[in-house]
CSV table of C-alpha atoms and ligand atoms in Angstrom, one decimal:
chain,number,residue,atom,x,y,z
A,1,MET,CA,-1.2,39.2,-14.5
A,2,ASN,CA,-1.2,40.8,-11.4
A,3,THR,CA,0.7,39.7,-8.9
A,4,LEU,CA,-1.6,41.1,-6.4
A,5,THR,CA,-4.6,37.7,-7.0
A,6,ASP,CA,-1.6,35.7,-8.8
A,7,SER,CA,-0.4,35.1,-5.2
A,8,ILE,CA,-3.4,34.4,-3.5
A,9,ILE,CA,-2.1,32.0,-0.2
A,10,VAL,CA,-4.4,29.2,0.7
A,11,GLN,CA,-4.4,27.8,3.7
A,12,LYS,CA,-6.7,24.7,4.4
A,13,THR,CA,-8.8,23.9,6.8
A,14,LYS,CA,-7.5,20.4,8.8
A,15,ARG,CA,-11.1,19.3,9.5
A,16,SER,CA,-13.8,20.0,7.3
A,17,ARG,CA,-17.4,20.5,8.3
A,18,ILE,CA,-18.9,19.3,5.2
A,19,SER,CA,-20.2,16.0,6.3
A,20,GLU,CA,-22.4,17.7,9.0
A,21,ILE,CA,-24.5,19.4,6.6
A,22,ASP,CA,-27.5,17.6,5.4
A,23,PHE,CA,-27.6,19.0,1.8
A,24,ASN,CA,-31.4,18.3,1.3
A,25,ASN,CA,-32.5,20.2,4.2
A,26,LEU,CA,-30.4,23.7,3.8
A,27,GLU,CA,-31.6,26.9,6.1
A,28,PHE,CA,-30.7,29.6,4.3
A,29,GLY,CA,-27.7,31.5,5.7
A,30,LYS,CA,-27.1,28.8,8.4
A,31,HIS,CA,-24.0,26.8,7.7
A,32,LEU,CA,-21.1,28.8,6.5
A,33,SER,CA,-18.6,26.9,4.5
A,34,ASP,CA,-15.2,25.8,4.9
A,35,HIS,CA,-13.2,28.7,3.7
A,36,MET,CA,-13.6,32.4,3.2
A,37,LEU,CA,-11.5,34.9,1.2
A,38,LEU,CA,-9.7,37.7,3.5
A,39,VAL,CA,-8.0,40.5,2.3
A,40,GLU,CA,-7.0,43.6,4.6
A,41,TYR,CA,-6.7,47.3,3.6
A,42,ASP,CA,-3.9,49.3,5.0
A,43,LYS,CA,-1.6,52.5,4.2
A,44,GLY,CA,-3.7,52.9,1.4
A,45,GLN,CA,-3.7,49.6,-0.4
A,46,TRP,CA,-5.2,46.0,-0.4
A,47,LEU,CA,-2.6,43.6,0.7
A,48,SER,CA,-2.3,40.0,-0.1
A,49,PRO,CA,-5.1,38.1,-0.5
A,50,SER,CA,-5.9,35.1,1.4
A,51,VAL,CA,-8.2,32.0,1.4
A,52,VAL,CA,-8.5,30.8,4.9
A,53,PRO,CA,-10.5,28.7,6.8
A,54,TYR,CA,-13.9,30.2,7.9
A,55,ALA,CA,-13.4,30.9,11.3
A,56,ASP,CA,-14.2,33.9,14.3
A,57,MET,CA,-11.6,36.8,14.3
A,58,THR,CA,-11.2,39.4,16.9
A,59,ILE,CA,-11.7,43.1,16.2
A,60,THR,CA,-11.6,46.1,18.6
A,61,PRO,CA,-14.0,47.7,20.8
A,62,ALA,CA,-13.4,50.7,19.2
A,63,ASN,CA,-14.1,49.6,15.4
A,64,LEU,CA,-14.9,52.0,13.4
A,65,ALA,CA,-17.6,50.3,11.5
A,66,LEU,CA,-19.3,49.2,14.9
A,67,HIS,CA,-19.4,53.0,16.0
A,68,TYR,CA,-20.2,55.0,12.5
A,69,GLY,CA,-21.2,52.2,9.5
A,70,GLN,CA,-19.0,51.6,7.4
A,71,SER,CA,-19.6,48.7,6.5
A,72,VAL,CA,-21.2,47.4,2.7
A,73,PHE,CA,-21.9,44.1,1.7
A,74,GLU,CA,-23.3,42.2,-1.8
A,75,GLY,CA,-25.0,39.1,-1.9
A,76,LEU,CA,-24.4,36.7,-5.1
A,77,LYS,CA,-25.3,32.9,-6.2
A,78,ALA,CA,-23.3,30.2,-7.5
A,79,TYR,CA,-25.0,27.0,-9.3
A,80,ARG,CA,-23.8,23.7,-9.9
A,81,ASN,CA,-24.4,23.7,-13.7
A,82,LYS,CA,-25.8,20.4,-16.0
A,83,ASP,CA,-22.0,19.5,-16.5
A,84,GLY,CA,-21.3,19.5,-12.9
A,85,ASN,CA,-19.2,23.1,-12.9
A,86,ILE,CA,-19.7,25.8,-10.9
A,87,SER,CA,-21.4,28.8,-12.7
A,88,ILE,CA,-21.2,32.1,-10.8
A,89,PHE,CA,-24.2,34.7,-11.7
A,90,ARG,CA,-23.3,37.9,-12.7
A,91,ALA,CA,-20.4,38.3,-10.6
A,92,LEU,CA,-18.9,41.3,-12.8
A,93,LYS,CA,-22.7,43.5,-12.0
A,94,HIS,CA,-22.3,42.6,-8.2
A,95,HIS,CA,-18.3,43.8,-8.1
A,96,GLN,CA,-19.5,47.1,-10.1
A,97,ARG,CA,-22.5,47.6,-7.6
A,98,LEU,CA,-19.9,47.3,-5.0
A,99,LEU,CA,-18.0,49.9,-5.9
A,100,LYS,CA,-21.1,52.4,-5.9
A,101,SER,CA,-21.9,51.1,-2.2
A,102,LEU,CA,-17.8,51.3,-1.4
A,103,GLU,CA,-17.9,55.2,-2.9
A,104,ARG,CA,-20.7,56.1,-1.2
A,105,MET,CA,-19.6,55.4,2.0
A,106,CYS,CA,-16.1,56.9,1.4
A,107,MET,CA,-14.5,53.2,1.8
A,108,PRO,CA,-11.5,52.0,-0.9
A,109,ALA,CA,-12.7,50.6,-4.1
A,110,ILE,CA,-12.0,46.8,-4.8
A,111,PRO,CA,-10.1,46.0,-8.3
A,112,GLU,CA,-12.2,43.9,-9.9
A,113,GLU,CA,-9.5,41.4,-10.4
A,114,LEU,CA,-9.2,40.9,-7.0
A,115,PHE,CA,-12.9,40.5,-6.4
A,116,ILE,CA,-13.1,38.0,-9.5
A,117,HIS,CA,-10.0,36.3,-8.5
A,118,GLY,CA,-10.4,36.0,-5.2
A,119,LEU,CA,-13.8,34.7,-5.4
A,120,GLN,CA,-12.7,31.9,-8.2
A,121,ALA,CA,-9.6,30.7,-5.7
A,122,LEU,CA,-12.1,30.7,-2.8
A,123,LEU,CA,-14.9,28.4,-4.8
A,124,GLU,CA,-12.3,26.4,-6.2
A,125,VAL,CA,-11.2,25.5,-2.8
A,126,ASP,CA,-14.9,25.3,-1.2
A,127,ALA,CA,-16.2,23.3,-4.8
A,128,ALA,CA,-17.5,20.5,-3.0
A,129,TRP,CA,-19.7,23.1,-1.2
A,130,VAL,CA,-22.2,24.1,-4.2
A,131,PRO,CA,-25.0,21.9,-4.1
A,132,GLY,CA,-26.2,19.8,-7.0
A,133,THR,CA,-29.6,19.3,-5.2
A,134,LYS,CA,-32.4,20.6,-7.7
A,135,GLY,CA,-33.3,24.7,-7.0
A,136,ALA,CA,-30.3,24.6,-4.4
A,137,SER,CA,-27.2,27.2,-4.9
A,138,LEU,CA,-24.5,28.6,-3.0
A,139,TYR,CA,-25.0,31.9,-1.8
A,140,ILE,CA,-21.9,34.6,-1.8
A,141,ARG,CA,-21.4,37.0,0.6
A,142,PRO,CA,-18.9,39.7,0.1
A,143,LEU,CA,-18.1,41.9,2.9
A,144,VAL,CA,-16.2,45.2,3.5
A,145,PHE,CA,-16.0,47.0,6.5
A,146,ALA,CA,-13.8,49.4,8.7
A,147,THR,CA,-10.9,48.1,11.1
A,148,GLU,CA,-9.3,51.2,12.2
A,149,SER,CA,-9.5,51.8,16.2
A,150,ARG,CA,-10.5,55.4,17.1
A,151,LEU,CA,-13.4,56.8,19.0
A,152,GLY,CA,-13.3,60.0,16.9
A,153,VAL,CA,-15.9,60.4,14.0
A,154,LYS,CA,-13.5,59.7,10.7
A,155,VAL,CA,-13.2,57.7,7.7
A,156,SER,CA,-11.5,54.3,8.4
A,157,ASP,CA,-8.0,54.4,7.2
A,158,GLN,CA,-8.2,50.5,7.6
A,159,TYR,CA,-10.6,47.9,6.3
A,160,LYS,CA,-11.1,44.2,5.4
A,161,PHE,CA,-12.5,42.5,2.6
A,162,LEU,CA,-14.1,39.2,2.9
A,163,ILE,CA,-15.8,36.6,1.4
A,164,MET,CA,-18.0,34.1,2.7
A,165,THR,CA,-20.4,31.6,1.5
A,166,SER,CA,-23.1,29.2,2.5
A,167,PRO,CA,-25.2,26.3,0.8
A,168,VAL,CA,-28.5,27.2,-0.1
A,169,GLY,CA,-31.9,25.3,-0.6
A,170,PRO,CA,-34.7,26.3,-2.8
A,171,TYR,CA,-36.9,29.0,-2.2
A,172,LEU,CA,-39.8,28.2,-0.5
A,173,ASN,CA,-42.2,30.6,-3.5
A,174,LYS,CA,-44.7,30.9,-0.3
A,175,PRO,CA,-46.3,33.9,-1.3
A,176,PHE,CA,-45.9,36.7,0.8
A,177,THR,CA,-48.3,39.8,2.4
A,178,ILE,CA,-47.3,43.1,2.4
A,179,LYS,CA,-48.4,46.6,3.5
A,180,VAL,CA,-48.0,49.8,2.1
A,181,GLU,CA,-45.2,52.1,4.3
A,182,ASP,CA,-47.1,55.5,4.5
A,183,HIS,CA,-45.2,56.3,8.1
A,184,TYR,CA,-41.4,55.2,7.8
A,185,THR,CA,-39.1,55.3,5.5
A,186,ARG,CA,-36.5,53.0,4.0
A,187,ALA,CA,-34.4,55.3,2.0
A,188,ALA,CA,-34.6,59.1,0.8
A,189,GLU,CA,-33.4,60.7,-2.2
A,190,GLY,CA,-29.8,61.8,-1.7
A,191,GLY,CA,-29.1,59.2,0.6
A,192,THR,CA,-28.0,55.7,0.9
A,193,GLY,CA,-30.6,53.8,-0.6
A,194,TYR,CA,-29.0,52.7,-3.4
A,195,ALA,CA,-25.3,51.8,-1.7
A,196,LYS,CA,-26.0,48.0,-0.2
A,197,CYS,CA,-24.7,49.5,3.1
A,198,SER,CA,-25.3,47.7,6.4
A,199,GLY,CA,-27.0,50.6,8.1
A,200,ASN,CA,-29.6,50.6,5.3
A,201,TYR,CA,-30.8,47.3,7.0
A,202,GLY,CA,-30.4,47.8,10.8
A,203,GLY,CA,-33.0,51.2,9.9
A,204,ALA,CA,-35.8,49.2,8.1
A,205,PHE,CA,-35.9,46.3,11.1
A,206,TYR,CA,-38.5,48.3,13.2
A,207,PRO,CA,-41.1,49.3,10.7
A,208,THR,CA,-40.9,45.6,9.3
A,209,GLN,CA,-41.2,44.6,12.8
A,210,VAL,CA,-44.5,46.7,13.3
A,211,ALA,CA,-45.9,45.4,10.3
A,212,ARG,CA,-45.2,42.1,11.0
A,213,GLN,CA,-47.2,42.6,14.4
A,214,GLN,CA,-50.1,43.8,12.2
A,215,GLY,CA,-49.8,40.4,10.4
A,216,TYR,CA,-47.8,41.7,7.1
A,217,ASP,CA,-44.7,39.5,6.4
A,218,GLN,CA,-43.3,42.7,4.5
A,219,VAL,CA,-43.2,46.7,3.9
A,220,LEU,CA,-43.7,48.1,0.5
A,221,TRP,CA,-41.6,50.9,0.9
A,222,THR,CA,-42.9,54.3,-0.6
A,223,ASP,CA,-41.0,57.9,-1.3
A,224,HIS,CA,-40.2,59.7,1.7
A,225,LYS,CA,-41.8,62.8,0.7
A,226,GLU,CA,-45.4,62.1,0.4
A,227,HIS,CA,-45.4,58.4,0.8
A,228,LYS,CA,-47.4,58.5,-2.5
A,229,TYR,CA,-44.7,56.4,-4.8
A,230,ILE,CA,-43.8,52.8,-4.6
A,231,ASP,CA,-40.1,52.0,-4.5
A,232,GLU,CA,-39.4,48.8,-3.2
A,233,ALA,CA,-40.6,45.5,-1.3
A,234,GLY,CA,-39.0,44.4,2.0
A,235,MET,CA,-35.2,44.4,0.7
A,236,MET,CA,-36.5,43.3,-2.8
A,237,ASN,CA,-37.1,44.9,-5.7
A,238,VAL,CA,-40.8,45.2,-6.6
A,239,MET,CA,-42.3,44.6,-10.4
A,240,PHE,CA,-45.8,44.3,-11.7
A,241,VAL,CA,-47.5,43.3,-14.6
A,242,PHE,CA,-50.1,45.8,-15.5
A,243,LYS,CA,-52.2,45.5,-18.6
A,244,GLY,CA,-50.0,43.1,-19.8
A,245,LYS,CA,-46.7,45.1,-19.3
A,246,LEU,CA,-43.8,44.5,-16.8
A,247,VAL,CA,-43.7,48.0,-15.0
A,248,THR,CA,-41.0,48.5,-12.0
A,249,PRO,CA,-40.3,51.7,-10.1
A,250,ARG,CA,-37.5,53.7,-12.0
A,251,LEU,CA,-34.4,53.6,-10.2
A,252,SER,CA,-33.4,56.4,-8.1
A,253,SER,CA,-31.1,57.3,-5.4
A,254,ALA,CA,-33.6,55.7,-2.9
A,255,ILE,CA,-33.8,52.8,-4.6
A,256,LEU,CA,-31.1,49.8,-5.0
A,257,ASP,CA,-30.5,48.4,-8.2
A,258,GLY,CA,-30.9,44.9,-8.1
A,259,VAL,CA,-29.0,42.5,-10.5
A,260,THR,CA,-32.5,40.4,-10.7
A,261,ARG,CA,-34.5,43.1,-11.5
A,262,ASP,CA,-31.7,44.1,-14.3
A,263,SER,CA,-31.6,40.5,-15.7
A,264,ILE,CA,-35.8,40.4,-15.5
A,265,LEU,CA,-36.0,43.9,-17.5
A,266,VAL,CA,-33.4,42.2,-20.2
A,267,LEU,CA,-35.2,38.8,-20.3
A,268,ALA,CA,-38.8,40.4,-20.6
A,269,LYS,CA,-37.0,42.4,-23.7
A,270,ASP,CA,-35.8,39.1,-25.1
A,271,MET,CA,-39.4,37.8,-24.5
A,272,GLY,CA,-41.0,40.6,-26.6
A,273,PHE,CA,-43.0,41.4,-23.5
A,274,PRO,CA,-43.1,45.3,-22.8
A,275,ILE,CA,-41.8,46.8,-20.1
A,276,GLU,CA,-41.8,50.2,-18.1
A,277,GLU,CA,-39.4,51.7,-16.0
A,278,ARG,CA,-41.1,54.9,-14.1
A,279,LYS,CA,-43.0,55.9,-11.2
A,280,VAL,CA,-46.0,53.6,-9.6
A,281,SER,CA,-47.8,55.3,-7.4
A,282,VAL,CA,-49.9,53.8,-4.5
A,283,GLU,CA,-53.2,55.0,-6.2
A,284,GLU,CA,-52.6,53.3,-9.6
A,285,LEU,CA,-51.5,50.6,-8.2
A,286,GLU,CA,-54.8,50.3,-5.8
A,287,GLU,CA,-56.9,51.2,-9.0
A,288,GLY,CA,-55.3,48.2,-11.4
A,289,ILE,CA,-56.2,45.7,-8.8
A,290,VAL,CA,-59.8,47.1,-8.2
A,291,THR,CA,-60.2,47.0,-12.0
A,292,GLY,CA,-58.2,43.5,-12.6
A,293,SER,CA,-55.6,45.8,-14.7
A,294,LEU,CA,-53.1,44.8,-12.4
A,295,THR,CA,-52.6,41.2,-12.6
A,296,GLU,CA,-48.8,40.2,-11.0
A,297,ILE,CA,-47.0,41.6,-7.9
A,298,PHE,CA,-43.6,40.1,-7.1
A,299,GLY,CA,-40.4,40.7,-5.3
A,300,ALA,CA,-37.1,40.3,-7.2
A,301,GLY,CA,-33.7,39.7,-5.5
A,302,THR,CA,-31.3,37.4,-5.4
A,303,ALA,CA,-32.0,35.2,-2.8
A,304,ALA,CA,-35.7,34.3,-3.7
A,305,VAL,CA,-35.2,35.4,-7.1
A,306,VAL,CA,-39.2,35.6,-7.8
A,307,ALA,CA,-41.4,36.1,-4.7
A,308,PRO,CA,-45.2,36.2,-5.3
A,309,ILE,CA,-47.1,38.5,-3.3
A,310,ALA,CA,-50.4,37.5,-2.4
A,311,ASN,CA,-51.9,40.0,-0.3
A,312,ILE,CA,-51.5,43.8,0.1
A,313,ASN,CA,-52.7,46.0,2.5
A,314,ILE,CA,-53.2,50.0,1.5
A,315,ARG,CA,-54.2,52.8,4.0
A,316,GLY,CA,-56.2,49.5,6.2
A,317,LYS,CA,-57.7,48.4,3.3
A,318,ASP,CA,-56.6,44.4,2.2
A,319,TYR,CA,-56.7,43.5,-1.0
A,320,THR,CA,-55.9,39.4,-2.6
A,321,ILE,CA,-53.6,39.4,-5.6
A,322,PRO,CA,-54.6,36.5,-7.6
A,323,VAL,CA,-52.3,33.4,-7.5
A,324,ALA,CA,-49.7,33.8,-10.5
A,325,SER,CA,-50.3,30.5,-13.1
A,326,GLU,CA,-47.9,28.3,-14.3
A,327,ASP,CA,-47.5,30.5,-17.1
A,328,SER,CA,-47.5,34.1,-15.8
A,329,PHE,CA,-44.8,36.3,-16.4
A,330,GLN,CA,-43.2,35.5,-13.2
A,331,ASN,CA,-43.2,31.8,-13.4
A,332,ARG,CA,-41.6,32.0,-17.1
A,333,VAL,CA,-39.2,34.3,-16.6
A,334,LYS,CA,-37.9,32.8,-13.1
A,335,GLN,CA,-37.7,29.3,-15.4
A,336,LYS,CA,-35.6,31.5,-18.0
A,337,LEU,CA,-33.2,32.3,-15.7
A,338,GLN,CA,-33.1,29.2,-14.1
A,339,ASP,CA,-32.0,27.3,-17.3
A,340,ILE,CA,-29.5,30.4,-18.3
A,341,ARG,CA,-27.6,29.5,-14.7
A,342,LEU,CA,-27.8,25.7,-15.2
A,343,GLY,CA,-27.0,26.0,-18.8
A,344,LEU,CA,-29.7,24.2,-20.2
A,345,ALA,CA,-30.5,27.6,-22.1
A,346,PRO,CA,-27.7,29.6,-23.8
A,347,ASP,CA,-26.0,32.3,-21.7
A,348,VAL,CA,-26.5,35.0,-24.8
A,349,HIS,CA,-25.8,38.2,-22.5
A,350,GLU,CA,-22.6,36.2,-21.0
A,351,TRP,CA,-23.8,36.4,-17.4
A,352,ASN,CA,-22.4,32.6,-16.2
A,353,HIS,CA,-18.7,33.1,-14.9
A,354,VAL,CA,-17.8,29.1,-14.9
A,355,ILE,CA,-15.5,27.6,-13.0
A,356,PRO,CA,-14.5,23.8,-13.2
A,357,GLY,CA,-16.2,22.2,-10.2
A,358,LYS,CA,-14.5,19.0,-8.7
B,401,LIG,C1,-30.0,43.3,-2.3
B,401,LIG,C2,-31.0,44.5,-2.5
B,401,LIG,C3,-32.1,44.0,-3.7
B,401,LIG,C4,-31.8,42.6,-4.3
B,401,LIG,O1,-30.5,43.2,-5.2
B,401,LIG,P1,-30.3,41.7,-6.0
B,401,LIG,O2,-29.1,42.3,-6.9
B,401,LIG,O3,-31.5,41.2,-7.4
B,401,LIG,O4,-30.0,40.5,-5.2
B,401,LIG,C5,-33.0,44.8,-3.7
B,401,LIG,N1,-33.3,45.7,-2.6
B,401,LIG,C6,-32.3,46.1,-1.5
B,401,LIG,C7,-32.8,47.1,-0.5
B,401,LIG,C8,-31.1,45.2,-1.4
B,401,LIG,O5,-30.8,45.8,-0.4
């Protein structure tokens, strides 16, 4: 075994905050669990990892991440399965994406076993924070950022890798409204769109705020050149059911390779539902809505899993999308995903990383 993660130091909090949490009334991301994983990088290597009480930390005002944006993150979930154990969903896939993000931002790779063992050590200490209530889960947020103090523009030599967690309730599946963006851009080909880096979010806030002022919840991002082809919906991948097929934009450097997107594609195949990964134009979308050949539009991401879209604005015109029925594709696939996570359906793709729950 590797000595790096064999020797994870655990420093437990003297005062747990868990009794202050109303597990039947959880607001997304509001409550942080008692502990976090903390690993520092210096002189070319990741140093001894530790699980420590979640607490504020000091950083230098000349912190390179704040000035030049070397900061990437992940978002995954752990569930309490039917046997009371903790099941982390597709941890390896999230680790692989973290590696891609780190590489794009010139940040050091995190070894798989450090990621997995660190996560496991953290969840063992904070096992009680994994909710057992229906539809709830523990949201896991790995974060890596530069810590070197320097005003000159450079790649940092020092970093911190943290994993923090937060119990979250069932996502309210209130259908949302969306506006096709034909002016602003989230990501351009060759840029950082496929990386989960913090700056992508900062850059998306303003166009989203403009859309909100116009009465829409989110932006449907289109390609940066012509605003002709669809990329993503807000900070989710977007999927359509078109003439009885599941259609989703093909991955590019401007589209984030979502784990939920991938899981839905795999399950669609299992269900014998035809899939197409290809370019989808705004024109085709509009035509599909008008002729009725487009029956579902939904966002796919870890936070919401499946987020139905009820209304879409295309070049100033509002279109209503029919409400997804009980046996719509999105509701069936969502149920399948949930059953796999909870151990109610066989995990044939080996997506669950199960650890004993206390
Ligand atoms: C995180 C994210 C997604 C969804 O990815 P999942 O792995 O399914 O959570 C989609 N688009 C963007 C831009 C994201 O940052």
